[in-house]
Amino acid sequence: SGFNHLIRPMLYNSYHHIENISNPAGRERYYSVVGYICETDTFGNNRRISEIREGDILKFNNAGAYCFSMASNYNSRYRPAEVLWFNNEAHLIRKRETFDDILKNQVDIELSPKKKKKSVPNAV
């Protein structure tokens, strides 16, 4: 019981190696890494990771199905930036989306309410 019943188990027995690249020398602690993703909210349960502070960046060494090609704007979520790591250098290859990006292809239309047909009283 306790906290464990709040964390849904990962599907497909997937494993994502997770590192705190903002604080790599920090004291290792145990964390459950969660977030809004498709079938489950848990990336890793009870993992030893260098201490995580607000604003730190976590690196997933393998994304599995959670790569950009599977990304969508489900629930109006922004798609992430993409970074190509090549020859020990990071290269931004796609910018992070904004709210304006989500709205840019929507088309405003004006719908008129249906006109009511005049009723004709029954003739006697």
PDB file of C-alpha atoms in Angstrom:
ATOM      1  CA  SER A   1       0.000   0.000   0.000  1.00  0.00           C
ATOM      2  CA  GLY A   2       1.128   3.581   0.512  1.00  0.00           C
ATOM      3  CA  PHE A   3       2.617   5.398  -2.481  1.00  0.00           C
ATOM      4  CA  ASN A   4       3.206   2.313  -4.654  1.00  0.00           C
ATOM      5  CA  HIS A   5      -0.467   1.885  -5.532  1.00  0.00           C
ATOM      6  CA  LEU A   6      -0.426   5.328  -7.173  1.00  0.00           C
ATOM      7  CA  ILE A   7       2.191   4.345  -9.750  1.00  0.00           C
ATOM      8  CA  ARG A   8       0.878   2.261 -12.609  1.00  0.00           C
ATOM      9  CA  PRO A   9       3.284  -0.429 -13.792  1.00  0.00           C
ATOM     10  CA  MET A  10       5.154   0.076 -17.051  1.00  0.00           C
ATOM     11  CA  LEU A  11       3.730  -1.765 -20.017  1.00  0.00           C
ATOM     12  CA  TYR A  12       5.762  -4.104 -22.209  1.00  0.00           C
ATOM     13  CA  ASN A  13       8.411  -4.442 -19.467  1.00  0.00           C
ATOM     14  CA  SER A  14      10.233  -1.548 -21.129  1.00  0.00           C
ATOM     15  CA  TYR A  15      13.424  -0.184 -19.590  1.00  0.00           C
ATOM     16  CA  HIS A  16      14.737   3.351 -20.052  1.00  0.00           C
ATOM     17  CA  HIS A  17      18.204   4.135 -18.694  1.00  0.00           C
ATOM     18  CA  ILE A  18      17.899   7.574 -17.024  1.00  0.00           C
ATOM     19  CA  GLU A  19      20.708   9.919 -15.937  1.00  0.00           C
ATOM     20  CA  ASN A  20      20.695  13.396 -14.368  1.00  0.00           C
ATOM     21  CA  ILE A  21      23.049  15.283 -16.691  1.00  0.00           C
ATOM     22  CA  SER A  22      22.623  18.527 -14.724  1.00  0.00           C
ATOM     23  CA  ASN A  23      23.995  17.001 -11.527  1.00  0.00           C
ATOM     24  CA  PRO A  24      26.015  13.915 -12.544  1.00  0.00           C
ATOM     25  CA  ALA A  25      28.195  13.962  -9.402  1.00  0.00           C
ATOM     26  CA  GLY A  26      25.243  14.384  -7.025  1.00  0.00           C
ATOM     27  CA  ARG A  27      24.474  11.889  -4.288  1.00  0.00           C
ATOM     28  CA  GLU A  28      22.557   8.953  -5.736  1.00  0.00           C
ATOM     29  CA  ARG A  29      19.004   8.585  -4.519  1.00  0.00           C
ATOM     30  CA  TYR A  30      16.056   6.427  -5.479  1.00  0.00           C
ATOM     31  CA  TYR A  31      13.414   7.996  -7.731  1.00  0.00           C
ATOM     32  CA  SER A  32      10.351   7.066  -9.709  1.00  0.00           C
ATOM     33  CA  VAL A  33      10.419   9.050 -12.955  1.00  0.00           C
ATOM     34  CA  VAL A  34       6.941   9.828 -14.215  1.00  0.00           C
ATOM     35  CA  GLY A  35       5.297  12.122 -16.734  1.00  0.00           C
ATOM     36  CA  TYR A  36       2.436  12.345 -19.182  1.00  0.00           C
ATOM     37  CA  ILE A  37       2.991   9.744 -21.849  1.00  0.00           C
ATOM     38  CA  CYS A  38       0.702   7.331 -23.667  1.00  0.00           C
ATOM     39  CA  GLU A  39      -0.327   4.144 -21.836  1.00  0.00           C
ATOM     40  CA  THR A  40       1.468   4.697 -18.557  1.00  0.00           C
ATOM     41  CA  ASP A  41       2.821   7.564 -16.533  1.00  0.00           C
ATOM     42  CA  THR A  42       5.966   5.774 -15.307  1.00  0.00           C
ATOM     43  CA  PHE A  43       9.323   5.694 -17.144  1.00  0.00           C
ATOM     44  CA  GLY A  44      11.307   4.195 -14.293  1.00  0.00           C
ATOM     45  CA  ASN A  45      10.396   2.970 -10.821  1.00  0.00           C
ATOM     46  CA  ASN A  46      12.763   2.944  -7.833  1.00  0.00           C
ATOM     47  CA  ARG A  47      15.819   3.989  -9.896  1.00  0.00           C
ATOM     48  CA  ARG A  48      19.177   5.134  -8.505  1.00  0.00           C
ATOM     49  CA  ILE A  49      19.800   8.550 -10.088  1.00  0.00           C
ATOM     50  CA  SER A  50      22.044  11.435  -9.026  1.00  0.00           C
ATOM     51  CA  GLU A  51      20.043  13.831  -6.874  1.00  0.00           C
ATOM     52  CA  ILE A  52      17.415  15.656  -8.928  1.00  0.00           C
ATOM     53  CA  ARG A  53      16.786  19.343  -8.283  1.00  0.00           C
ATOM     54  CA  GLU A  54      14.128  21.580  -9.810  1.00  0.00           C
ATOM     55  CA  GLY A  55      15.192  22.561 -13.334  1.00  0.00           C
ATOM     56  CA  ASP A  56      17.614  19.638 -13.809  1.00  0.00           C
ATOM     57  CA  ILE A  57      17.708  17.835 -17.149  1.00  0.00           C
ATOM     58  CA  LEU A  58      17.303  14.071 -17.240  1.00  0.00           C
ATOM     59  CA  LYS A  59      18.768  12.093 -20.133  1.00  0.00           C
ATOM     60  CA  PHE A  60      17.035   8.973 -21.418  1.00  0.00           C
ATOM     61  CA  ASN A  61      19.646   6.849 -23.210  1.00  0.00           C
ATOM     62  CA  ASN A  62      16.946   5.089 -25.174  1.00  0.00           C
ATOM     63  CA  ALA A  63      13.556   6.511 -26.041  1.00  0.00           C
ATOM     64  CA  GLY A  64      11.871   3.389 -27.378  1.00  0.00           C
ATOM     65  CA  ALA A  65       8.506   4.357 -28.868  1.00  0.00           C
ATOM     66  CA  TYR A  66       8.702   7.792 -27.221  1.00  0.00           C
ATOM     67  CA  CYS A  67      10.595   9.367 -30.107  1.00  0.00           C
ATOM     68  CA  PHE A  68       9.518  12.327 -32.211  1.00  0.00           C
ATOM     69  CA  SER A  69       8.020  10.177 -34.962  1.00  0.00           C
ATOM     70  CA  MET A  70       5.449   8.904 -32.441  1.00  0.00           C
ATOM     71  CA  ALA A  71       4.791  12.353 -30.932  1.00  0.00           C
ATOM     72  CA  SER A  72       1.460  14.111 -31.313  1.00  0.00           C
ATOM     73  CA  ASN A  73      -0.375  17.101 -29.910  1.00  0.00           C
ATOM     74  CA  TYR A  74      -2.723  14.876 -27.912  1.00  0.00           C
ATOM     75  CA  ASN A  75      -4.382  16.997 -25.209  1.00  0.00           C
ATOM     76  CA  SER A  76      -2.705  20.087 -26.755  1.00  0.00           C
ATOM     77  CA  ARG A  77       0.742  19.072 -25.569  1.00  0.00           C
ATOM     78  CA  TYR A  78       3.701  20.617 -27.321  1.00  0.00           C
ATOM     79  CA  ARG A  79       6.022  18.324 -29.241  1.00  0.00           C
ATOM     80  CA  PRO A  80       9.588  18.458 -27.935  1.00  0.00           C
ATOM     81  CA  ALA A  81      12.710  19.894 -29.469  1.00  0.00           C
ATOM     82  CA  GLU A  82      14.996  17.397 -31.156  1.00  0.00           C
ATOM     83  CA  VAL A  83      18.722  17.403 -30.599  1.00  0.00           C
ATOM     84  CA  LEU A  84      21.183  15.385 -32.660  1.00  0.00           C
ATOM     85  CA  TRP A  85      24.285  14.385 -30.716  1.00  0.00           C
ATOM     86  CA  PHE A  86      27.177  14.042 -33.191  1.00  0.00           C
ATOM     87  CA  ASN A  87      30.933  14.042 -32.525  1.00  0.00           C
ATOM     88  CA  ASN A  88      30.363  15.086 -28.904  1.00  0.00           C
ATOM     89  CA  GLU A  89      28.358  18.145 -29.972  1.00  0.00           C
ATOM     90  CA  ALA A  90      24.661  18.880 -29.605  1.00  0.00           C
ATOM     91  CA  HIS A  91      22.893  20.153 -32.735  1.00  0.00           C
ATOM     92  CA  LEU A  92      19.325  21.461 -32.508  1.00  0.00           C
ATOM     93  CA  ILE A  93      17.496  19.918 -35.475  1.00  0.00           C
ATOM     94  CA  ARG A  94      13.899  20.795 -34.550  1.00  0.00           C
ATOM     95  CA  LYS A  95      12.652  23.601 -32.303  1.00  0.00           C
ATOM     96  CA  ARG A  96      10.297  22.952 -29.393  1.00  0.00           C
ATOM     97  CA  GLU A  97       6.673  23.722 -30.311  1.00  0.00           C
ATOM     98  CA  THR A  98       4.706  26.609 -28.876  1.00  0.00           C
ATOM     99  CA  PHE A  99       1.001  27.242 -28.385  1.00  0.00           C
ATOM    100  CA  ASP A 100       0.984  29.262 -31.637  1.00  0.00           C
ATOM    101  CA  ASP A 101       2.375  26.217 -33.477  1.00  0.00           C
ATOM    102  CA  ILE A 102      -0.563  24.124 -32.287  1.00  0.00           C
ATOM    103  CA  LEU A 103      -3.069  26.735 -33.488  1.00  0.00           C
ATOM    104  CA  LYS A 104      -1.415  27.793 -36.772  1.00  0.00           C
ATOM    105  CA  ASN A 105      -3.192  25.270 -39.022  1.00  0.00           C
ATOM    106  CA  GLN A 106      -6.636  25.675 -37.520  1.00  0.00           C
ATOM    107  CA  VAL A 107      -9.190  27.447 -39.681  1.00  0.00           C
ATOM    108  CA  ASP A 108     -11.826  29.708 -38.143  1.00  0.00           C
ATOM    109  CA  ILE A 109     -15.280  29.200 -39.595  1.00  0.00           C
ATOM    110  CA  GLU A 110     -18.601  30.774 -38.823  1.00  0.00           C
ATOM    111  CA  LEU A 111     -21.613  28.519 -38.610  1.00  0.00           C
ATOM    112  CA  SER A 112     -25.100  29.958 -38.798  1.00  0.00           C
ATOM    113  CA  PRO A 113     -27.803  28.353 -36.700  1.00  0.00           C
ATOM    114  CA  LYS A 114     -30.317  26.314 -38.691  1.00  0.00           C
ATOM    115  CA  LYS A 115     -33.398  28.264 -39.694  1.00  0.00           C
ATOM    116  CA  LYS A 116     -36.556  26.890 -38.169  1.00  0.00           C
ATOM    117  CA  LYS A 117     -39.277  25.809 -40.568  1.00  0.00           C
ATOM    118  CA  LYS A 118     -42.529  27.629 -40.143  1.00  0.00           C
ATOM    119  CA  SER A 119     -45.163  25.333 -38.829  1.00  0.00           C
ATOM    120  CA  VAL A 120     -48.404  25.141 -40.758  1.00  0.00           C
ATOM    121  CA  PRO A 121     -51.509  24.710 -38.583  1.00  0.00           C
ATOM    122  CA  ASN A 122     -53.687  21.719 -39.457  1.00  0.00           C
ATOM    123  CA  ALA A 123     -56.663  22.657 -41.595  1.00  0.00           C
ATOM    124  CA  VAL A 124     -60.055  21.714 -40.177  1.00  0.00           C
TER     125      VAL A 124
END
